[in-house]
Amino acid sequence: MSTRRLEDLLGIEHPIVLGPFGGGLSTVALVAVVSESGGLGSYGANNLGPEQITEVVGELRAATARPFAVNLWVPQPGESDRPDDLARHVERLRPYYEELGVSPPNLDEPFGQDFDAQIEALLAAEPPVISFIMGVPPERVIAEARGRGIVTIGTASTVDEAVALEAAGLDAVIASGNDAGGHRGSFLRPAGESLVGTFSLVPQVADAVSVPVVAAGGIADGRGVAAARTLGADGVQIGTGFLMTAEAGASPVHRAILSGPEARVTVLTRLFSGRHLRVIPNRFVREEAAFEDDVPPYPFLNKLMLPIRRAGTADHSSLLSGQAAALARPRPAKDYFDELVSDTERILRDRA
């Protein structure tokens, strides 16, 4: 429990990593607070183009002199193959477009970002840390990152995925349990066969790899941090708890629901993006449940749903949440971070 492998690797004071939010939920302000507090702030850049990535890294450097991470999704095989029936899905969703007064997306425009262009821009910008989800990044990317002095972190939802990430040469592994909010990062087997809880996954990954292990999923207070460290994790990654802080990019609607009794229930659904996503269920999820296995894959459904999600209503938004939202509460990020550190240290000290 006293290991400082993660702190030494990343150049941080406390082994707490901010979860990298997608969909505009990441903010420079939140990353800066976590990094300045001694943790590793992380920014989700999957939806950004190359020029935006360059700009964001510049903004992060201006906001903090401490280490920070930028996160990208690794493309999965076949996901660039356009389905033949997109028009059918547009018609299925048309009642929602009309209800919200928005237009369907232009199907002739690109679906999602080009990973090769994204990673080239990110490597050129040289952030201190690059983290990945959804797969093993290409060998050339890992090699170039190492040559530029950039630390690389991969995300695993199973032991086999953690072993694959270490074998590929990544510097650390995030053991992301099924408790975690947001998208599931499974890549060796289907998400339905990779639903391992955090506190089952962490000790197995810690035993299976020699690189530092970061526990993620269902951790929102000092008790969770202490438990993860006791199980062999070198640190933790926290998403939902920080999503409720003042500096996060969550909408007022999202924040209100995270703080209410609705957040006690979460589901995994493909209805918002084509990939499995843990959210608080709302009217859209319940009405469209019958189509769970009949939606186009990512990134195609993701684009079809973008106008609906951006409408920002409680009934239609993708309300990202892990299973421990009830353990967190709205407050400034600095206060939350400091409480995590002090409570963890007290718990581990009392149990020593």
CSV table of C-alpha atoms in Angstrom, one decimal:
chain,number,residue,atom,x,y,z
A,1,MET,CA,0.0,0.0,0.0
A,2,SER,CA,3.0,2.3,0.4
A,3,THR,CA,4.3,1.9,-3.1
A,4,ARG,CA,4.8,5.1,-5.0
A,5,ARG,CA,5.3,3.6,-8.5
A,6,LEU,CA,2.5,5.5,-10.1
A,7,GLU,CA,3.6,8.8,-8.5
A,8,ASP,CA,7.2,8.3,-9.6
A,9,LEU,CA,6.1,7.3,-13.2
A,10,LEU,CA,3.8,10.3,-13.7
A,11,GLY,CA,5.6,12.9,-11.6
A,12,ILE,CA,2.6,13.5,-9.3
A,13,GLU,CA,2.2,13.8,-5.5
A,14,HIS,CA,-1.0,11.8,-5.0
A,15,PRO,CA,-2.1,8.6,-6.9
A,16,ILE,CA,-5.4,10.1,-8.1
A,17,VAL,CA,-6.2,10.3,-11.8
A,18,LEU,CA,-9.1,12.3,-13.2
A,19,GLY,CA,-11.3,10.3,-15.5
A,20,PRO,CA,-11.1,11.7,-19.1
A,21,PHE,CA,-14.7,12.7,-20.0
A,22,GLY,CA,-15.9,12.7,-23.6
A,23,GLY,CA,-18.7,14.6,-25.2
A,24,GLY,CA,-17.6,18.0,-24.1
A,25,LEU,CA,-17.7,17.1,-20.4
A,26,SER,CA,-13.9,17.6,-19.9
A,27,THR,CA,-12.7,21.1,-19.2
A,28,VAL,CA,-9.3,22.7,-18.9
A,29,ALA,CA,-10.3,24.2,-15.6
A,30,LEU,CA,-11.0,20.8,-14.0
A,31,VAL,CA,-7.8,19.3,-15.4
A,32,ALA,CA,-5.8,22.1,-14.0
A,33,VAL,CA,-7.3,21.9,-10.5
A,34,VAL,CA,-6.6,18.1,-10.3
A,35,SER,CA,-3.0,18.5,-11.6
A,36,GLU,CA,-2.3,21.5,-9.4
A,37,SER,CA,-3.6,19.6,-6.4
A,38,GLY,CA,-1.0,16.9,-7.0
A,39,GLY,CA,-3.0,14.4,-9.1
A,40,LEU,CA,-3.1,13.7,-12.8
A,41,GLY,CA,-5.7,15.7,-14.6
A,42,SER,CA,-7.0,14.1,-17.8
A,43,TYR,CA,-8.8,15.5,-20.8
A,44,GLY,CA,-11.0,13.4,-23.1
A,45,ALA,CA,-10.1,14.4,-26.8
A,46,ASN,CA,-11.9,11.7,-28.7
A,47,ASN,CA,-14.3,14.1,-30.3
A,48,LEU,CA,-11.6,16.7,-31.2
A,49,GLY,CA,-9.9,17.2,-34.6
A,50,PRO,CA,-6.2,17.6,-34.9
A,51,GLU,CA,-6.2,21.4,-34.7
A,52,GLN,CA,-8.4,21.3,-31.7
A,53,ILE,CA,-6.1,18.8,-29.9
A,54,THR,CA,-3.1,21.1,-30.5
A,55,GLU,CA,-5.1,24.0,-29.1
A,56,VAL,CA,-6.3,22.1,-26.0
A,57,VAL,CA,-2.8,20.9,-25.2
A,58,GLY,CA,-1.6,24.5,-25.4
A,59,GLU,CA,-4.4,25.6,-23.1
A,60,LEU,CA,-3.6,22.9,-20.6
A,61,ARG,CA,0.1,23.9,-20.6
A,62,ALA,CA,-0.9,27.5,-19.9
A,63,ALA,CA,-3.3,26.4,-17.1
A,64,THR,CA,-0.9,24.2,-15.2
A,65,ALA,CA,2.8,23.4,-15.0
A,66,ARG,CA,2.1,20.0,-13.5
A,67,PRO,CA,1.7,16.7,-15.5
A,68,PHE,CA,-1.6,16.1,-17.3
A,69,ALA,CA,-3.0,13.5,-19.7
A,70,VAL,CA,-4.9,13.6,-22.9
A,71,ASN,CA,-7.1,10.6,-23.8
A,72,LEU,CA,-7.9,9.1,-27.2
A,73,TRP,CA,-10.0,6.1,-28.3
A,74,VAL,CA,-8.2,3.4,-30.3
A,75,PRO,CA,-10.2,2.5,-33.4
A,76,GLN,CA,-11.7,-1.0,-33.5
A,77,PRO,CA,-11.6,-3.3,-36.6
A,78,GLY,CA,-14.4,-2.8,-39.0
A,79,GLU,CA,-16.0,0.2,-37.3
A,80,SER,CA,-15.3,2.4,-40.4
A,81,ASP,CA,-17.5,0.2,-42.6
A,82,ARG,CA,-20.6,2.2,-43.3
A,83,PRO,CA,-23.9,0.3,-42.7
A,84,ASP,CA,-26.3,0.1,-45.6
A,85,ASP,CA,-29.4,1.0,-43.6
A,86,LEU,CA,-28.6,4.3,-42.0
A,87,ALA,CA,-31.6,5.9,-43.6
A,88,ARG,CA,-33.8,3.5,-41.8
A,89,HIS,CA,-32.4,4.5,-38.4
A,90,VAL,CA,-32.8,8.2,-39.3
A,91,GLU,CA,-36.5,7.5,-39.8
A,92,ARG,CA,-36.7,5.6,-36.5
A,93,LEU,CA,-35.2,8.6,-34.7
A,94,ARG,CA,-37.2,11.2,-36.7
A,95,PRO,CA,-39.9,11.6,-34.1
A,96,TYR,CA,-37.2,12.7,-31.6
A,97,TYR,CA,-35.7,15.2,-34.1
A,98,GLU,CA,-39.1,16.7,-34.6
A,99,GLU,CA,-40.0,16.8,-30.9
A,100,LEU,CA,-36.8,18.6,-30.1
A,101,GLY,CA,-36.8,20.9,-33.2
A,102,VAL,CA,-33.5,19.7,-34.5
A,103,SER,CA,-32.4,18.4,-37.9
A,104,PRO,CA,-30.9,15.0,-38.6
A,105,PRO,CA,-27.2,15.0,-39.4
A,106,ASN,CA,-25.9,15.2,-42.9
A,107,LEU,CA,-25.1,11.6,-43.9
A,108,ASP,CA,-22.6,12.8,-46.5
A,109,GLU,CA,-20.3,14.3,-44.0
A,110,PRO,CA,-17.6,12.4,-42.1
A,111,PHE,CA,-18.6,10.1,-39.2
A,112,GLY,CA,-16.2,10.8,-36.3
A,113,GLN,CA,-12.5,11.8,-36.2
A,114,ASP,CA,-9.5,10.3,-38.0
A,115,PHE,CA,-7.4,8.6,-35.3
A,116,ASP,CA,-4.2,8.7,-37.3
A,117,ALA,CA,-4.6,12.5,-37.7
A,118,GLN,CA,-5.5,12.9,-34.0
A,119,ILE,CA,-2.6,10.9,-32.7
A,120,GLU,CA,-0.1,12.7,-35.0
A,121,ALA,CA,-1.3,16.0,-33.6
A,122,LEU,CA,-1.2,14.8,-30.1
A,123,LEU,CA,2.3,13.3,-30.4
A,124,ALA,CA,3.6,16.5,-31.9
A,125,ALA,CA,2.0,18.5,-29.0
A,126,GLU,CA,3.9,16.3,-26.5
A,127,PRO,CA,1.6,16.2,-23.5
A,128,PRO,CA,3.2,14.6,-20.5
A,129,VAL,CA,0.9,11.6,-20.6
A,130,ILE,CA,-1.3,10.1,-23.3
A,131,SER,CA,-4.0,7.6,-22.2
A,132,PHE,CA,-5.9,5.3,-24.4
A,133,ILE,CA,-9.2,3.4,-24.2
A,134,MET,CA,-10.9,0.8,-26.5
A,135,GLY,CA,-7.7,-1.1,-27.5
A,136,VAL,CA,-4.0,-1.3,-27.9
A,137,PRO,CA,-2.5,1.7,-29.7
A,138,PRO,CA,-0.3,0.9,-32.8
A,139,GLU,CA,3.3,-0.1,-32.0
A,140,ARG,CA,4.6,3.0,-33.9
A,141,VAL,CA,2.6,5.2,-31.6
A,142,ILE,CA,3.9,3.7,-28.4
A,143,ALA,CA,7.5,3.8,-29.8
A,144,GLU,CA,7.2,7.5,-30.8
A,145,ALA,CA,5.6,8.4,-27.5
A,146,ARG,CA,8.5,6.8,-25.6
A,147,GLY,CA,11.0,8.6,-27.9
A,148,ARG,CA,9.4,11.9,-27.0
A,149,GLY,CA,9.3,11.1,-23.3
A,150,ILE,CA,5.5,10.8,-23.2
A,151,VAL,CA,4.1,8.3,-20.6
A,152,THR,CA,1.5,6.0,-22.1
A,153,ILE,CA,-1.5,4.4,-20.2
A,154,GLY,CA,-3.9,1.9,-21.5
A,155,THR,CA,-7.3,0.9,-20.3
A,156,ALA,CA,-8.3,-2.8,-19.6
A,157,SER,CA,-11.7,-4.2,-18.7
A,158,THR,CA,-10.3,-7.8,-18.2
A,159,VAL,CA,-7.1,-9.4,-17.1
A,160,ASP,CA,-6.3,-10.5,-20.7
A,161,GLU,CA,-6.6,-6.9,-21.9
A,162,ALA,CA,-4.3,-5.7,-19.2
A,163,VAL,CA,-1.7,-8.4,-20.2
A,164,ALA,CA,-2.0,-7.3,-23.8
A,165,LEU,CA,-1.5,-3.7,-22.9
A,166,GLU,CA,1.7,-4.5,-20.9
A,167,ALA,CA,3.0,-6.7,-23.7
A,168,ALA,CA,2.5,-3.9,-26.1
A,169,GLY,CA,4.8,-1.7,-24.0
A,170,LEU,CA,2.4,0.7,-22.3
A,171,ASP,CA,3.8,2.2,-19.1
A,172,ALA,CA,0.7,1.7,-16.9
A,173,VAL,CA,-2.7,0.0,-17.0
A,174,ILE,CA,-6.1,1.3,-15.9
A,175,ALA,CA,-8.2,-1.7,-14.5
A,176,SER,CA,-11.7,-0.4,-15.4
A,177,GLY,CA,-14.4,-2.3,-13.7
A,178,ASN,CA,-18.0,-2.7,-14.8
A,179,ASP,CA,-19.0,-0.2,-12.1
A,180,ALA,CA,-17.5,2.7,-14.1
A,181,GLY,CA,-19.6,5.3,-15.9
A,182,GLY,CA,-19.3,6.2,-19.5
A,183,HIS,CA,-18.2,3.9,-22.3
A,184,ARG,CA,-16.9,0.4,-21.7
A,185,GLY,CA,-13.4,0.0,-23.2
A,186,SER,CA,-13.6,-3.8,-23.9
A,187,PHE,CA,-11.6,-4.8,-27.0
A,188,LEU,CA,-10.6,-8.5,-26.8
A,189,ARG,CA,-14.1,-9.9,-26.2
A,190,PRO,CA,-17.6,-8.4,-26.5
A,191,ALA,CA,-18.6,-6.0,-23.7
A,192,GLY,CA,-21.2,-8.5,-22.5
A,193,GLU,CA,-18.4,-11.0,-21.8
A,194,SER,CA,-16.1,-8.4,-20.1
A,195,LEU,CA,-18.3,-7.2,-17.2
A,196,VAL,CA,-15.9,-7.7,-14.3
A,197,GLY,CA,-16.5,-5.6,-11.2
A,198,THR,CA,-13.7,-3.3,-10.1
A,199,PHE,CA,-12.8,-5.1,-6.9
A,200,SER,CA,-12.8,-8.4,-8.6
A,201,LEU,CA,-10.7,-7.0,-11.5
A,202,VAL,CA,-8.1,-5.0,-9.6
A,203,PRO,CA,-6.3,-7.8,-7.6
A,204,GLN,CA,-6.3,-10.1,-10.6
A,205,VAL,CA,-4.7,-7.4,-12.8
A,206,ALA,CA,-2.2,-6.5,-10.1
A,207,ASP,CA,-1.1,-10.1,-10.0
A,208,ALA,CA,-0.9,-10.4,-13.8
A,209,VAL,CA,1.1,-7.4,-14.8
A,210,SER,CA,4.3,-5.8,-13.5
A,211,VAL,CA,3.5,-2.2,-14.6
A,212,PRO,CA,1.6,0.2,-12.2
A,213,VAL,CA,-2.2,-0.5,-12.0
A,214,VAL,CA,-4.8,2.2,-11.7
A,215,ALA,CA,-8.2,1.1,-10.3
A,216,ALA,CA,-11.3,2.7,-11.9
A,217,GLY,CA,-15.0,2.2,-11.5
A,218,GLY,CA,-17.3,2.8,-8.5
A,219,ILE,CA,-14.6,4.8,-6.6
A,220,ALA,CA,-15.9,8.1,-5.3
A,221,ASP,CA,-14.6,8.6,-1.7
A,222,GLY,CA,-11.6,7.8,0.5
A,223,ARG,CA,-13.1,4.4,1.4
A,224,GLY,CA,-13.0,3.4,-2.2
A,225,VAL,CA,-9.4,4.7,-2.7
A,226,ALA,CA,-8.2,2.9,0.4
A,227,ALA,CA,-9.9,-0.3,-0.7
A,228,ALA,CA,-8.4,-0.2,-4.2
A,229,ARG,CA,-4.9,0.4,-2.7
A,230,THR,CA,-5.4,-2.5,-0.3
A,231,LEU,CA,-6.3,-4.8,-3.2
A,232,GLY,CA,-3.0,-4.0,-5.0
A,233,ALA,CA,-3.8,-0.9,-7.1
A,234,ASP,CA,-1.0,1.7,-7.3
A,235,GLY,CA,-3.6,4.5,-7.7
A,236,VAL,CA,-7.2,5.2,-8.7
A,237,GLN,CA,-9.0,6.9,-11.5
A,238,ILE,CA,-12.2,8.8,-10.6
A,239,GLY,CA,-14.8,10.0,-13.0
A,240,THR,CA,-18.3,10.5,-11.7
A,241,GLY,CA,-17.2,12.1,-8.4
A,242,PHE,CA,-15.3,14.8,-10.4
A,243,LEU,CA,-18.2,15.1,-12.9
A,244,MET,CA,-20.2,16.6,-10.0
A,245,THR,CA,-17.7,19.3,-9.2
A,246,ALA,CA,-18.1,23.0,-10.1
A,247,GLU,CA,-15.4,22.9,-12.8
A,248,ALA,CA,-16.7,20.0,-14.8
A,249,GLY,CA,-18.6,20.4,-18.1
A,250,ALA,CA,-21.8,18.6,-17.0
A,251,SER,CA,-25.0,20.5,-17.8
A,252,PRO,CA,-27.3,21.7,-15.0
A,253,VAL,CA,-29.8,19.0,-16.0
A,254,HIS,CA,-27.1,16.3,-15.7
A,255,ARG,CA,-25.8,17.6,-12.4
A,256,ALA,CA,-29.3,17.7,-10.9
A,257,ILE,CA,-29.9,14.1,-11.8
A,258,LEU,CA,-26.5,12.9,-10.6
A,259,SER,CA,-27.4,14.5,-7.3
A,260,GLY,CA,-30.8,12.9,-7.0
A,261,PRO,CA,-32.3,9.5,-6.3
A,262,GLU,CA,-32.3,8.7,-10.1
A,263,ALA,CA,-28.6,8.1,-9.9
A,264,ARG,CA,-29.0,5.0,-7.8
A,265,VAL,CA,-29.9,3.2,-11.0
A,266,THR,CA,-27.6,2.9,-14.0
A,267,VAL,CA,-27.8,0.7,-17.1
A,268,LEU,CA,-25.5,-0.3,-19.9
A,269,THR,CA,-26.8,0.8,-23.3
A,270,ARG,CA,-25.8,1.0,-26.9
A,271,LEU,CA,-28.6,3.4,-27.8
A,272,PHE,CA,-26.6,6.6,-27.6
A,273,SER,CA,-23.4,5.8,-29.5
A,274,GLY,CA,-23.4,2.2,-30.8
A,275,ARG,CA,-21.0,1.2,-28.0
A,276,HIS,CA,-21.9,0.2,-24.5
A,277,LEU,CA,-22.2,3.1,-22.2
A,278,ARG,CA,-23.2,3.3,-18.5
A,279,VAL,CA,-25.8,5.9,-18.0
A,280,ILE,CA,-28.8,6.8,-15.7
A,281,PRO,CA,-31.8,5.6,-17.6
A,282,ASN,CA,-34.3,8.2,-18.9
A,283,ARG,CA,-37.3,8.3,-21.2
A,284,PHE,CA,-35.3,7.8,-24.3
A,285,VAL,CA,-33.5,4.7,-23.0
A,286,ARG,CA,-36.8,3.2,-21.9
A,287,GLU,CA,-38.7,4.0,-25.1
A,288,GLU,CA,-35.9,2.7,-27.3
A,289,ALA,CA,-35.0,-0.4,-25.3
A,290,ALA,CA,-36.5,-2.7,-27.9
A,291,PHE,CA,-33.9,-1.5,-30.4
A,292,GLU,CA,-30.9,-2.2,-28.2
A,293,ASP,CA,-29.6,-4.9,-30.5
A,294,ASP,CA,-30.8,-3.2,-33.7
A,295,VAL,CA,-28.8,0.0,-33.9
A,296,PRO,CA,-25.9,0.9,-36.2
A,297,PRO,CA,-22.4,0.7,-34.7
A,298,TYR,CA,-20.1,3.5,-33.5
A,299,PRO,CA,-19.3,6.0,-35.0
A,300,PHE,CA,-22.5,6.0,-37.1
A,301,LEU,CA,-25.1,5.9,-34.4
A,302,ASN,CA,-23.1,8.4,-32.4
A,303,LYS,CA,-23.5,10.9,-35.2
A,304,LEU,CA,-27.2,10.2,-35.7
A,305,MET,CA,-27.7,10.8,-32.0
A,306,LEU,CA,-25.6,14.0,-31.7
A,307,PRO,CA,-28.5,16.4,-32.4
A,308,ILE,CA,-30.7,14.6,-29.9
A,309,ARG,CA,-28.0,14.5,-27.2
A,310,ARG,CA,-27.1,18.2,-27.7
A,311,ALA,CA,-30.7,19.2,-27.1
A,312,GLY,CA,-29.7,18.7,-23.4
A,313,THR,CA,-33.1,17.6,-22.0
A,314,ALA,CA,-33.4,15.2,-19.1
A,315,ASP,CA,-35.4,12.9,-21.3
A,316,HIS,CA,-32.9,12.7,-24.2
A,317,SER,CA,-29.4,13.3,-22.9
A,318,SER,CA,-26.8,10.5,-22.3
A,319,LEU,CA,-26.6,10.9,-18.5
A,320,LEU,CA,-23.2,9.4,-17.9
A,321,SER,CA,-22.8,8.0,-14.4
A,322,GLY,CA,-20.9,5.3,-12.5
A,323,GLN,CA,-22.5,3.2,-9.8
A,324,ALA,CA,-21.1,5.3,-6.9
A,325,ALA,CA,-22.7,8.7,-7.8
A,326,ALA,CA,-24.6,8.7,-4.5
A,327,LEU,CA,-21.2,8.8,-2.6
A,328,ALA,CA,-20.3,12.1,-4.2
A,329,ARG,CA,-21.8,15.6,-3.9
A,330,PRO,CA,-21.5,19.0,-5.7
A,331,ARG,CA,-18.6,21.1,-4.6
A,332,PRO,CA,-15.4,22.7,-5.9
A,333,ALA,CA,-12.9,20.2,-7.3
A,334,LYS,CA,-10.1,21.3,-5.0
A,335,ASP,CA,-12.2,20.6,-1.9
A,336,TYR,CA,-13.2,17.2,-3.3
A,337,PHE,CA,-9.6,16.3,-4.1
A,338,ASP,CA,-8.3,17.3,-0.7
A,339,GLU,CA,-11.0,15.3,1.0
A,340,LEU,CA,-10.1,12.2,-1.1
A,341,VAL,CA,-6.4,12.5,0.0
A,342,SER,CA,-7.1,13.2,3.7
A,343,ASP,CA,-9.8,10.5,4.1
A,344,THR,CA,-7.6,7.9,2.3
A,345,GLU,CA,-4.6,8.6,4.4
A,346,ARG,CA,-6.7,8.5,7.6
A,347,ILE,CA,-8.3,5.2,6.7
A,348,LEU,CA,-5.0,3.5,5.7
A,349,ARG,CA,-3.3,4.9,8.8
A,350,ASP,CA,-6.1,3.6,11.1
A,351,ARG,CA,-6.0,0.2,9.6
A,352,ALA,CA,-2.2,-0.1,9.7
